[in-house]
XYZ file of C-alpha atoms in Angstrom:
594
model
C 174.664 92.431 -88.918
C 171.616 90.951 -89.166
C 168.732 91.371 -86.087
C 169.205 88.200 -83.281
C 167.030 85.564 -83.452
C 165.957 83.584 -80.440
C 168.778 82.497 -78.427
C 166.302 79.082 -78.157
C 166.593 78.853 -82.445
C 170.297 79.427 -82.205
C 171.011 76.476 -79.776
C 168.496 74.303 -81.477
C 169.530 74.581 -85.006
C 173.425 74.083 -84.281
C 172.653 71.287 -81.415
C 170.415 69.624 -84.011
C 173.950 69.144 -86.641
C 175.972 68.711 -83.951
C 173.873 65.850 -82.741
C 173.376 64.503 -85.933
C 177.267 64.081 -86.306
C 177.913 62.588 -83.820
C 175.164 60.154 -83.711
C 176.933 59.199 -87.235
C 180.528 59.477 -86.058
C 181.252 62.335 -88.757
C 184.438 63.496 -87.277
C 184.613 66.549 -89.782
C 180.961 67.073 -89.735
C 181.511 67.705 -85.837
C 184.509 69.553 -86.137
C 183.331 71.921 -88.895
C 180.944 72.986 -86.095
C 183.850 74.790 -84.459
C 185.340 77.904 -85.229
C 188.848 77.096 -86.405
C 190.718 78.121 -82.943
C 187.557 76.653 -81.146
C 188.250 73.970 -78.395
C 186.816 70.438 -77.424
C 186.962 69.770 -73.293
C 186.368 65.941 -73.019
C 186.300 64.187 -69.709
C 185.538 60.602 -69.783
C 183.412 60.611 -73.049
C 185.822 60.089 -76.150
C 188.659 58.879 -73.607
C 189.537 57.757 -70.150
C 191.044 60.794 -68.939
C 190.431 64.495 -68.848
C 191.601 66.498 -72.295
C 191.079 69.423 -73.619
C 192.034 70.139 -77.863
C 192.501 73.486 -79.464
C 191.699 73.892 -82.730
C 190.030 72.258 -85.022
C 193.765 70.751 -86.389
C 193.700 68.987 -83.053
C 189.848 67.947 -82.423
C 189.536 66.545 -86.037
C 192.211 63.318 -85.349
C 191.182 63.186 -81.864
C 187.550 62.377 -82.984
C 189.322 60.224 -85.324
C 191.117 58.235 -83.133
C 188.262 57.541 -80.593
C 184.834 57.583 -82.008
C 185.440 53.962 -82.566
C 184.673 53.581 -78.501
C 181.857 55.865 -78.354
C 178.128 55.852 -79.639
C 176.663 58.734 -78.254
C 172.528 59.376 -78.668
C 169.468 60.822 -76.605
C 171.121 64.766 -77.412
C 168.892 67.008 -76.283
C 168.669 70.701 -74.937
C 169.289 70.829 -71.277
C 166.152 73.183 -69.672
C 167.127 73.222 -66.720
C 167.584 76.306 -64.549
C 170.654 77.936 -65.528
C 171.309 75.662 -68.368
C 168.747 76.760 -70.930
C 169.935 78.570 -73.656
C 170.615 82.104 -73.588
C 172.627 85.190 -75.081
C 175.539 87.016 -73.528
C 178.783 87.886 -73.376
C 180.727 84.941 -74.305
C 184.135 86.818 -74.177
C 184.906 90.551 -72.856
C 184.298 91.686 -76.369
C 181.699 89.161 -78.000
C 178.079 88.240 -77.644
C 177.179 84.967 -78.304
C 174.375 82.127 -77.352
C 175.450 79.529 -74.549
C 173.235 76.250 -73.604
C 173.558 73.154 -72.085
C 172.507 69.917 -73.174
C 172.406 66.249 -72.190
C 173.282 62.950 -73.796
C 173.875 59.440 -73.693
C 176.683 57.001 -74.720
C 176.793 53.244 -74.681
C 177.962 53.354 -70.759
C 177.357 56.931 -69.675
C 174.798 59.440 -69.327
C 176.577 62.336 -70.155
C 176.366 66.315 -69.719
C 177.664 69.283 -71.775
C 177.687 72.675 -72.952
C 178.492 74.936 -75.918
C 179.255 78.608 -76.096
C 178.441 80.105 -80.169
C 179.837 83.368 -81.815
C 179.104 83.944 -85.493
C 181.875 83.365 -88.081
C 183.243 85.852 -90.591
C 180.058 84.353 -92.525
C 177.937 85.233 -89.858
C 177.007 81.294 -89.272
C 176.907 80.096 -85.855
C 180.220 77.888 -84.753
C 181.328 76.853 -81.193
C 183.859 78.580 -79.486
C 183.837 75.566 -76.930
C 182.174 72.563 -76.064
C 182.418 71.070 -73.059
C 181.618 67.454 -72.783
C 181.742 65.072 -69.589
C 180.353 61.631 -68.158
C 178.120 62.327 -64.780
C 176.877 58.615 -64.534
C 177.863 54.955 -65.374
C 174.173 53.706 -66.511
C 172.862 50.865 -64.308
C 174.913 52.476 -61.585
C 174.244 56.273 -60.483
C 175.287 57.801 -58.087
C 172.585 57.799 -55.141
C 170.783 60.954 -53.821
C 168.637 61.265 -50.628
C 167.092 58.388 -48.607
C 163.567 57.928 -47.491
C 164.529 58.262 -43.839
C 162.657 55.280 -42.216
C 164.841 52.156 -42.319
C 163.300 48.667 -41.696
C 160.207 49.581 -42.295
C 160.392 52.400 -39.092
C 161.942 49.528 -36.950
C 165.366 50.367 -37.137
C 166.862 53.199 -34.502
C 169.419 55.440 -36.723
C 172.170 54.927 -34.618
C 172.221 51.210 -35.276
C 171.745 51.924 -39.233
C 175.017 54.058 -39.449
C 176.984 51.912 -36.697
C 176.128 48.943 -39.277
C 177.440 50.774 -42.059
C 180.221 52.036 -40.773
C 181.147 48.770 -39.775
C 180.417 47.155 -42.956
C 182.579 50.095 -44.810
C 185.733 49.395 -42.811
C 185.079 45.344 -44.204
C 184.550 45.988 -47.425
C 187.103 48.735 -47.609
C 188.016 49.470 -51.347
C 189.265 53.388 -50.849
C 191.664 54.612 -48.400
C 191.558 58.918 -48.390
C 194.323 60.003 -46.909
C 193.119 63.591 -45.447
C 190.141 65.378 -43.723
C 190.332 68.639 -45.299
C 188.104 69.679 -47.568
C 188.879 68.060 -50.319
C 189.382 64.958 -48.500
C 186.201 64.865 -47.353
C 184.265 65.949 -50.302
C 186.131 63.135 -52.258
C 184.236 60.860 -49.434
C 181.626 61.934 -49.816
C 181.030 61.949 -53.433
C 182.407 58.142 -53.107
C 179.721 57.413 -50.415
C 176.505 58.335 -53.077
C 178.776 56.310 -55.405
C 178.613 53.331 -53.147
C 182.492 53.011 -52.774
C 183.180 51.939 -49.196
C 185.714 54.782 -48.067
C 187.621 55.443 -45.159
C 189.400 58.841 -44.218
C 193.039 58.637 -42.603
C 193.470 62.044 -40.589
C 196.526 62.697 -38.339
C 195.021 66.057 -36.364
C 193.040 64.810 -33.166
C 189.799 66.463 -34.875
C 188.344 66.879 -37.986
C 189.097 70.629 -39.430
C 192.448 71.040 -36.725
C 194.175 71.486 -39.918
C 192.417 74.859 -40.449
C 192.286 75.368 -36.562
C 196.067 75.536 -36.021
C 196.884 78.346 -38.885
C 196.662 81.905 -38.049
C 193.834 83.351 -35.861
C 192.589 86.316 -38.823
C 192.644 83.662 -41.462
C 190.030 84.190 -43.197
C 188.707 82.874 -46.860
C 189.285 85.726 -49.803
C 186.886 83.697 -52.058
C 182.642 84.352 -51.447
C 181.068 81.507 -49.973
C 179.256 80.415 -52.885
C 182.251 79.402 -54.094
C 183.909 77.892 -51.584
C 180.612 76.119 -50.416
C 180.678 72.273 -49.756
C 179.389 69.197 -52.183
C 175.642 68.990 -51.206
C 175.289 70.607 -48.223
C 175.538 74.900 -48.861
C 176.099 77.349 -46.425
C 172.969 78.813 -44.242
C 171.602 81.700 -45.773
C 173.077 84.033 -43.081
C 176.897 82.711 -43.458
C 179.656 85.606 -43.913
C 180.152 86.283 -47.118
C 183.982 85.238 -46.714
C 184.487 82.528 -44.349
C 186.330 83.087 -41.208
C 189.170 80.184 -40.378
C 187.631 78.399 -37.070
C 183.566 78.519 -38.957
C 185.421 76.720 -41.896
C 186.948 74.188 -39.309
C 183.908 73.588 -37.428
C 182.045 72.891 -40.322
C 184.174 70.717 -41.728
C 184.051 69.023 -38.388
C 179.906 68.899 -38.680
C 179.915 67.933 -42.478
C 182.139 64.805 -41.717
C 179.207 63.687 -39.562
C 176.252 65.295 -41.396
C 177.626 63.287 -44.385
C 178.126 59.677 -42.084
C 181.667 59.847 -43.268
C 184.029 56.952 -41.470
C 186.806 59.233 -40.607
C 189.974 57.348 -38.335
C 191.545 60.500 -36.210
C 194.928 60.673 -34.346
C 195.884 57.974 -37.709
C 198.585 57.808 -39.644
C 200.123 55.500 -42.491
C 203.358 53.644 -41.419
C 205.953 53.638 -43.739
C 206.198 52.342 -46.584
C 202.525 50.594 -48.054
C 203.410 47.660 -50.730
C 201.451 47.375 -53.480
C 200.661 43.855 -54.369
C 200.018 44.084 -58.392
C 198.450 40.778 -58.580
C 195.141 41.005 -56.085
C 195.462 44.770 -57.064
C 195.793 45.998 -53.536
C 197.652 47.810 -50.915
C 198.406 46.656 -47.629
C 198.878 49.726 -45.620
C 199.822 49.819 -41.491
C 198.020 52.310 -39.854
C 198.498 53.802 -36.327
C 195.795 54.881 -34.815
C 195.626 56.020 -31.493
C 198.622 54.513 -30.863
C 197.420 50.927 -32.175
C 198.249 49.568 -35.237
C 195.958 48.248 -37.454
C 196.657 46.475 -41.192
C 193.832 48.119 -44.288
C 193.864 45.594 -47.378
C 192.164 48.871 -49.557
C 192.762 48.557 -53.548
C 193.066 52.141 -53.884
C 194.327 55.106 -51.708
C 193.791 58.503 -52.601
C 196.223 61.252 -51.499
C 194.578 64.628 -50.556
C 196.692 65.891 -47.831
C 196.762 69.090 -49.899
C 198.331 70.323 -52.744
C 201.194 71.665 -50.674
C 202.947 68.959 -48.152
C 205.085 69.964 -45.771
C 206.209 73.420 -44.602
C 209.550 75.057 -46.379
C 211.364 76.307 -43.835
C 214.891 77.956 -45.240
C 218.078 76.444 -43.249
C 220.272 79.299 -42.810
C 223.587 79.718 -41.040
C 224.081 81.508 -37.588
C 220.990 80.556 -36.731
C 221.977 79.350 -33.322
C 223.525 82.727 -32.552
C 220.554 84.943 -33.529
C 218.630 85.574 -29.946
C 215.733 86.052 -31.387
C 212.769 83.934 -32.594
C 212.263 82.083 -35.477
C 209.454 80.323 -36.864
C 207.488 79.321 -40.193
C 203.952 81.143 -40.781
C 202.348 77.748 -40.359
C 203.200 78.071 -36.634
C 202.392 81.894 -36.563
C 199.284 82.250 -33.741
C 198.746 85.931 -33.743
C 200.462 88.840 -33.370
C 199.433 90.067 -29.874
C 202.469 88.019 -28.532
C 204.362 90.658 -30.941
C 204.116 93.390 -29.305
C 207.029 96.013 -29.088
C 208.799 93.682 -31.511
C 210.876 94.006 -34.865
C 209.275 91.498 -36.831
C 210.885 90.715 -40.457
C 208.602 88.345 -42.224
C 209.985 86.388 -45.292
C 207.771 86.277 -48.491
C 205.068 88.218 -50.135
C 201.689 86.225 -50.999
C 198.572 86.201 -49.435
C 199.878 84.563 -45.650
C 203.007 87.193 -45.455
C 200.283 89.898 -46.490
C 198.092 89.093 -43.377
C 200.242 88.138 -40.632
C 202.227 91.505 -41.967
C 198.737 93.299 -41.369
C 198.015 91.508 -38.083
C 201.103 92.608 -36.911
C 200.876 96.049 -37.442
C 197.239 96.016 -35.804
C 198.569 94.146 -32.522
C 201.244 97.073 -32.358
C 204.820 95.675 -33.521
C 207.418 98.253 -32.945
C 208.030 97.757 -36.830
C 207.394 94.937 -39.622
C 209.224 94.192 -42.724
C 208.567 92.508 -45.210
C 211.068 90.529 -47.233
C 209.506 90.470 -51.446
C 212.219 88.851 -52.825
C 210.693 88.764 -56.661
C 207.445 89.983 -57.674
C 204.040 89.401 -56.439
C 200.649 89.523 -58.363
C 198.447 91.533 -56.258
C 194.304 91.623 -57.239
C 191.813 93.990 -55.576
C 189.019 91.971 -53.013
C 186.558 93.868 -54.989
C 188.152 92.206 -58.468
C 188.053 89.287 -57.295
C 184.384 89.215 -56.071
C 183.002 90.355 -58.810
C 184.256 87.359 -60.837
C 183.826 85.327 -58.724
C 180.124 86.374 -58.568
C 179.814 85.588 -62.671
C 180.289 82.329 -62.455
C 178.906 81.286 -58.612
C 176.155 83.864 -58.312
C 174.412 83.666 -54.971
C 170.784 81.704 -55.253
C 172.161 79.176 -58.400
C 172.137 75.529 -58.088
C 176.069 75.305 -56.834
C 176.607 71.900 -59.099
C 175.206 74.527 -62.356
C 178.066 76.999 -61.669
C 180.800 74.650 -61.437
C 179.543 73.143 -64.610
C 179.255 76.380 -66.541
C 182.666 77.196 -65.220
C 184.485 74.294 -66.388
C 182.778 74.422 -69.724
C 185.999 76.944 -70.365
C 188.893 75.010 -70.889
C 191.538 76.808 -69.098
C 193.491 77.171 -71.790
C 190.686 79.464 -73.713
C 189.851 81.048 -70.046
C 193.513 82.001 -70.031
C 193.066 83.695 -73.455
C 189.901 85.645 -72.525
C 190.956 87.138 -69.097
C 193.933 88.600 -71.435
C 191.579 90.408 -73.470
C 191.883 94.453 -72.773
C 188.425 96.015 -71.929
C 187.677 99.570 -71.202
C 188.150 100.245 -67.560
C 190.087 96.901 -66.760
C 191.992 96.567 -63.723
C 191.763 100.669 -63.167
C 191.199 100.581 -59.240
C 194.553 98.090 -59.462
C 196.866 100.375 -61.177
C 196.531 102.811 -58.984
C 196.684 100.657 -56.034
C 200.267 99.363 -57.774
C 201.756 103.489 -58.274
C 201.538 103.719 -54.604
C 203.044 100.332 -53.848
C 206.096 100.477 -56.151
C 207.138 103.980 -54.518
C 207.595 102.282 -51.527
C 209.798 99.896 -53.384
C 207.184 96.651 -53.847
C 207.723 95.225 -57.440
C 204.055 94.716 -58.467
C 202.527 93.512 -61.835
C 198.588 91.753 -62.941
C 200.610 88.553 -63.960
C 200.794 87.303 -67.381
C 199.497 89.467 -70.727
C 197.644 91.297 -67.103
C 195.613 88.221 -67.073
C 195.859 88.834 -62.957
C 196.268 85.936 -60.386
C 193.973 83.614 -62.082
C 196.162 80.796 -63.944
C 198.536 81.047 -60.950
C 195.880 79.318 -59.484
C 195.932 76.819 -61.394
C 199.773 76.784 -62.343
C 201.179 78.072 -59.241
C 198.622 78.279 -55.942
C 201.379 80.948 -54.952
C 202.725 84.502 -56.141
C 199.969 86.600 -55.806
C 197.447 87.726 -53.080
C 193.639 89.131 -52.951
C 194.424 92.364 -51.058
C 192.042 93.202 -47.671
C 194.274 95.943 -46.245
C 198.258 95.204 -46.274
C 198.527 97.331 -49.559
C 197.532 100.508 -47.489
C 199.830 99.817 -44.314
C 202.710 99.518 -46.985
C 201.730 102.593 -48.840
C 201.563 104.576 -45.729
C 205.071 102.983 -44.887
C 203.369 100.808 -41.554
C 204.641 98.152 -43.351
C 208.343 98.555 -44.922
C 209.385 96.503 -47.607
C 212.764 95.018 -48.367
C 212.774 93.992 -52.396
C 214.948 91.713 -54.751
C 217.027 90.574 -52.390
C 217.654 86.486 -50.745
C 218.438 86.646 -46.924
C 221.346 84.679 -46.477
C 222.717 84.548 -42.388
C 221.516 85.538 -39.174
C 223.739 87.689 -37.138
C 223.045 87.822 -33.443
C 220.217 90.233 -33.577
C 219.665 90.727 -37.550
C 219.394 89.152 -40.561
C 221.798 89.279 -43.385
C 221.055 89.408 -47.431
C 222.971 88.744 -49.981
C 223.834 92.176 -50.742
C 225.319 92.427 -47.186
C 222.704 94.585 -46.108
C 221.323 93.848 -42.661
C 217.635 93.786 -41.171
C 217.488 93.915 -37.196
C 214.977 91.720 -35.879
C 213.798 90.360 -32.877
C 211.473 87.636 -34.421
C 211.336 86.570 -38.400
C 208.537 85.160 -39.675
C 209.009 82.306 -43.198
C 206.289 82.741 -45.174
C 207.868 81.066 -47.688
C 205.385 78.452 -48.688
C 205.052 74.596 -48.579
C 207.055 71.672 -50.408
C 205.156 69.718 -52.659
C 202.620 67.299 -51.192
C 204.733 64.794 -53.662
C 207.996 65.798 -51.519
C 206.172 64.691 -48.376
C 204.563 61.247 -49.584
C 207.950 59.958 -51.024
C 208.459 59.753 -46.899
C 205.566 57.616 -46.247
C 204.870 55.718 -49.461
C 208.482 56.010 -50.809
C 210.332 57.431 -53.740
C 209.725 54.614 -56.374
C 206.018 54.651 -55.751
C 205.759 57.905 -55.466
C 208.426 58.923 -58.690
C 205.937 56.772 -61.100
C 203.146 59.490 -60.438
C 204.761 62.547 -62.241
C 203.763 65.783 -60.883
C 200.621 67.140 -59.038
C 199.069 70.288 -60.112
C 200.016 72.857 -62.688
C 198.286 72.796 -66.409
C 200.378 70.398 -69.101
C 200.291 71.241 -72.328
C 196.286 71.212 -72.758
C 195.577 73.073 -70.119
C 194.469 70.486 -68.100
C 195.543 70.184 -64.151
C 197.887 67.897 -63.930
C 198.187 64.609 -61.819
C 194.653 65.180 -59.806
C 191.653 63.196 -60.016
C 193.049 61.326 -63.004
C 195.254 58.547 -63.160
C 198.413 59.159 -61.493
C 200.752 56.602 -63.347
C 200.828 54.347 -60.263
C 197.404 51.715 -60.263
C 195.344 52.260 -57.286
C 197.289 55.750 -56.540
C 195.439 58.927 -56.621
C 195.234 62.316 -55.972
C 193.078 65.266 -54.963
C 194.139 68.204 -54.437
C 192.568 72.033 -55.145
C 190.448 74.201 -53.612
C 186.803 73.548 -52.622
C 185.215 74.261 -56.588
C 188.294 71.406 -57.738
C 186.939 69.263 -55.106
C 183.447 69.666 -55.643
C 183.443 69.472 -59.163
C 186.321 66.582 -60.003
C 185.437 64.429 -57.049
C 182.932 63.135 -59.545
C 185.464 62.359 -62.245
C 187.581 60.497 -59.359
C 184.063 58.183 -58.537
C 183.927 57.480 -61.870
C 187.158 56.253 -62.480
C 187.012 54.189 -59.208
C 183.612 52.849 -60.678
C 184.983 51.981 -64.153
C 188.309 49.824 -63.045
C 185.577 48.183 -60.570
C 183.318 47.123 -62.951
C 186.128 46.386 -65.547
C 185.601 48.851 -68.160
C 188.923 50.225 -68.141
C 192.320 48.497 -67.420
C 192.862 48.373 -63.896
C 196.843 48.627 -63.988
C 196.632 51.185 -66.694
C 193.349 52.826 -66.054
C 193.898 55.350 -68.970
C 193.258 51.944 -71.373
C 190.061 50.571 -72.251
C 189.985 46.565 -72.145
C 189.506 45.052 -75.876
C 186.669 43.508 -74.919
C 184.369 46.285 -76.474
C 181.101 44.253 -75.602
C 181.334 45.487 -72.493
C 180.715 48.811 -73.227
């Protein structure tokens, strides 16, 4: 192979045909840039909506069938820190050159990023390119103010009681939600001068982190589970204990002037009026009702609604306690007890570990399939690839979407020397106490169930010892079906005594619990809410629902970081009429307008 040339060159020479395409709309020009399994990401450049192609069989008549939409010019090498071309492992196995670049179409300014591994030929061709719309031209999104308002006449307090004020007049977003994502999604709306209001049932903002269980604590590093534009102090924990996350929630929802109604709920059921393209939504708050004309609410309650708690018979004659591990407040109150908790993911793997700590006279848990289970130590040093500590927090979510997960999915099953060693032996010990164990799909570990499943797997911090050292016993591959007076019964007819059980056994779907507020037929035209369809692409969140004027967020904090601005822009474009407004996937045929 021959010697390698500046990574600089590299970028230059393919950006320079690349650009030159599509300046020209050459669809096979572009796609004869790609390696022939290479992949095309595309949000809100080529379409309205978020895609990602595989091959060039599928990028050449997507080109095709779009270009005629798009003129896309100003393509140029992004410099930027962290962008700038450069040469690295592109997959476990491959070295390539990765850059970003910027561009502009007849609406957009516009962001993207390639990664390059030579061809059989040993010419350069793109693995992936990565593609996306960060402003509507004429209208970007705001950054900082100056600070002095009326000329250094105007106290602060009266500035933001004014705009508060003026955002619950002009109202055109209703978030439903004062979690993170929730209030990210306001925020990003706020820069993008979309008057938004937050609907949040808890008393204060971040209860809904407050009331889970007291050794909660994040399993992600804190420079990736940071907040849209406002990081962490330099001296934050590394992971994120439970009541620091809520009280900064709590101080970001004012550091960010976000309107945010607490003690509020939506009355049952909102109409949709598809005329004036609004919603008329009754809203309790603080006991008094109040009527929000908004044209478009945006559902980020979570991605998991309300609590699944099994309904099982005999019940009423088991003396002990029962409750579901949302309601779990520590295990001091344990103490001396046979505890039987009900599931195997990350919550049944702590409260099983708290228990043992705060001295349960024995805990169980109930696996009744198989779990995914990933070293801490695994999972921080990925995480640290792609949000390294000191990098511009808006770069690494960039660089990490540039993968479509479908390709990501691919790469993490690559086999590598040395991969997942520390697991397998963690996994020996587990299954001879009877734990069924495996590093998911093709051993990809619990990455795509992220993405697919937010469930099935847990980052370990200490309940993999306790059950190899038999502290914490394990009952496998088998439902619970009764209670007895003082024990649970399986389907095997094997009993468990217990004084208290514990369901961990996960959440409904946030869509289960908005059918009871917003009602089935609104809530049936949506489709589902997370998961990846058949591109690879999450499904139902921060893209149009199926329902005008109905969204959803839903994710973790890099989803809400990162999409919140594909939500603005959406919002934007119906606004100013570049897309359809009841079918917001659908440009209007008025193409002077764009």
């Amino acid at each position: 192979m021959s010697s390698m040339p500046e990574p600089s060159t590299v970028a230059s020479e393919w950006l320079s045909a690349f650009a030159h395409s599509l300046a020209t709309k050459d669809a096979e020009g572009i796609t004869s840039a790609f390696l022939p399994d290479g992949w095309l990401r595309d949000i809100l450049v080529f379409s309205w909506d978020n895609r990602s192609l595989g091959s060039q069989s599928k990028i050449l008549p997507y080109l095709k069938n779009n270009f005629k939409f798009v003129n896309i010019s100003r393509i140029a090498l992004d410099d930027r820190e962290g962008l700038s071309p450069r040469f690295g492992p592109v997959t476990p196995s491959q070295q390539g050159v990765s850059a970003g670049f910027t561009f502009a179409t007849n609406i957009a300014w516009g962001q993207g990023y390639f990664h390059l591994l030579r061809d059989e030929n040993q010419n350069w061709k793109a693995l992936s390119v990565f593609m996306r719309s960060c402003d509507w031209r004429g209208h970007e999104e705001r950054r900082g103010e100056f600070g002095m308002y009326g000329g250094h006449t105007l106290a602060w307090s009266d500035v933001l009681s004014r705009r508060r004020l003026e955002t619950e007049e002009s109202l055109l977003a209703v978030i439903v939600g004062a979690g993170q994502v929730g209030l990210m999604i306001a925020a990003r709306l706020k820069q993008m001068d979309i008057p938004a209001l937050i609907i949040e049932a808890n008393a204060r903002v971040g209860d809904n982190w407050r009331k889970r269980y007291p050794t909660l604590t994040l399993h992600t590093i804190r420079t990736h589970h940071q907040f849209l534009y406002q990081p962490y102090p330099k001296n934050w924990p590394l992971y994120t204990p439970r009541d620091k996350l809520a009280d900064w929630l709590e101080q970001y929802s004012l550091s960010q002037d976000l309107v945010v109604w607490t003690n509020s709920n939506i009355l049952p059921t909102p109409v949709y009026d598809d005329r004036e393209h609004r919603w008329t939504l009754q809203v309790r708050r603080n006991g008094a009702i109040s009527t929000l004309r908004p044209r478009h609410v945006i559902l980020a309650t979570g991605t998991l609604g309300d609590p699944r708690m099994p309904d099982l018979p005999g019940q009423a004659v088991f003396t002990g306690g029962t409750l579901h591990a949302s309601q779990y407040n520590g295990g001091h109150q344990y103490a001396g007890k046979k505890v039987v908790v009900i599931g195997a993911g990350n919550t049944s793997a702590d409260i099983c570990q708290d228990l043992v700590f705060n001295k349960a006279a024995s805990v169980t848990m109930v696996q009744r399939s198989t779990t995914c289970i990933v070293k801490l130590e695994s999972t921080k040093a990925e995480l640290e690839r792609f949000w390294p500590e000191g990098r511009d927090p808006d770069v690494s979510d960039f660089i990490f979407s540039s993968i479509p997960l479908g390709l990501a999915k691919k790469i993490a099953g690559e086999p590598f020397e040395g991969k997942w060693a520390e697991e397998r032996k963690m996994h020996e010990l587990l299954r001879e106490r009877g734990f069924s164990v495996h590093l998911g799909e093709n051993e990809v570990g619990n990455f795509p169930m992220v993405f697919e499943r937010l469930g099935g797997y847990w980052i370990d911090v200490g309940c993999a010892d306790l059950i190899s050292s038999g502290d914490v016993k394990v009952k496998q591959g088998v439902e619970p079906t009764s209670f007895a007076s003082s024990a649970l019964i399986f389907r095997d007819g094997s009993r468990l005594d217990a004084d208290i059980v514990i369901f961990a056994t996960g959440y409904h779907r946030m869509t289960q619990t908005m059918k009871k507020v917003f009602g089935e037929q609104a809530i049936d035209r949506t489709g589902e809410v997370w998961g990846l369809d058949e591109e690879g692409e999450i499904k139902g969140c921060y893209r149009p629902s199926g329902h005008p004027g109905l969204w959803y967020g839903a994710g973790d904090f890099y989803n809400a970081r990162f999409s919140s601005q594909q939500l603005a822009l959406h919002l934007k474009a119906i606004e100013l009429g570049y897309v359809n407004r009841d079918k917001p996937k659908e440009r209007y045929t008025h193409q002077a307008r764009l």
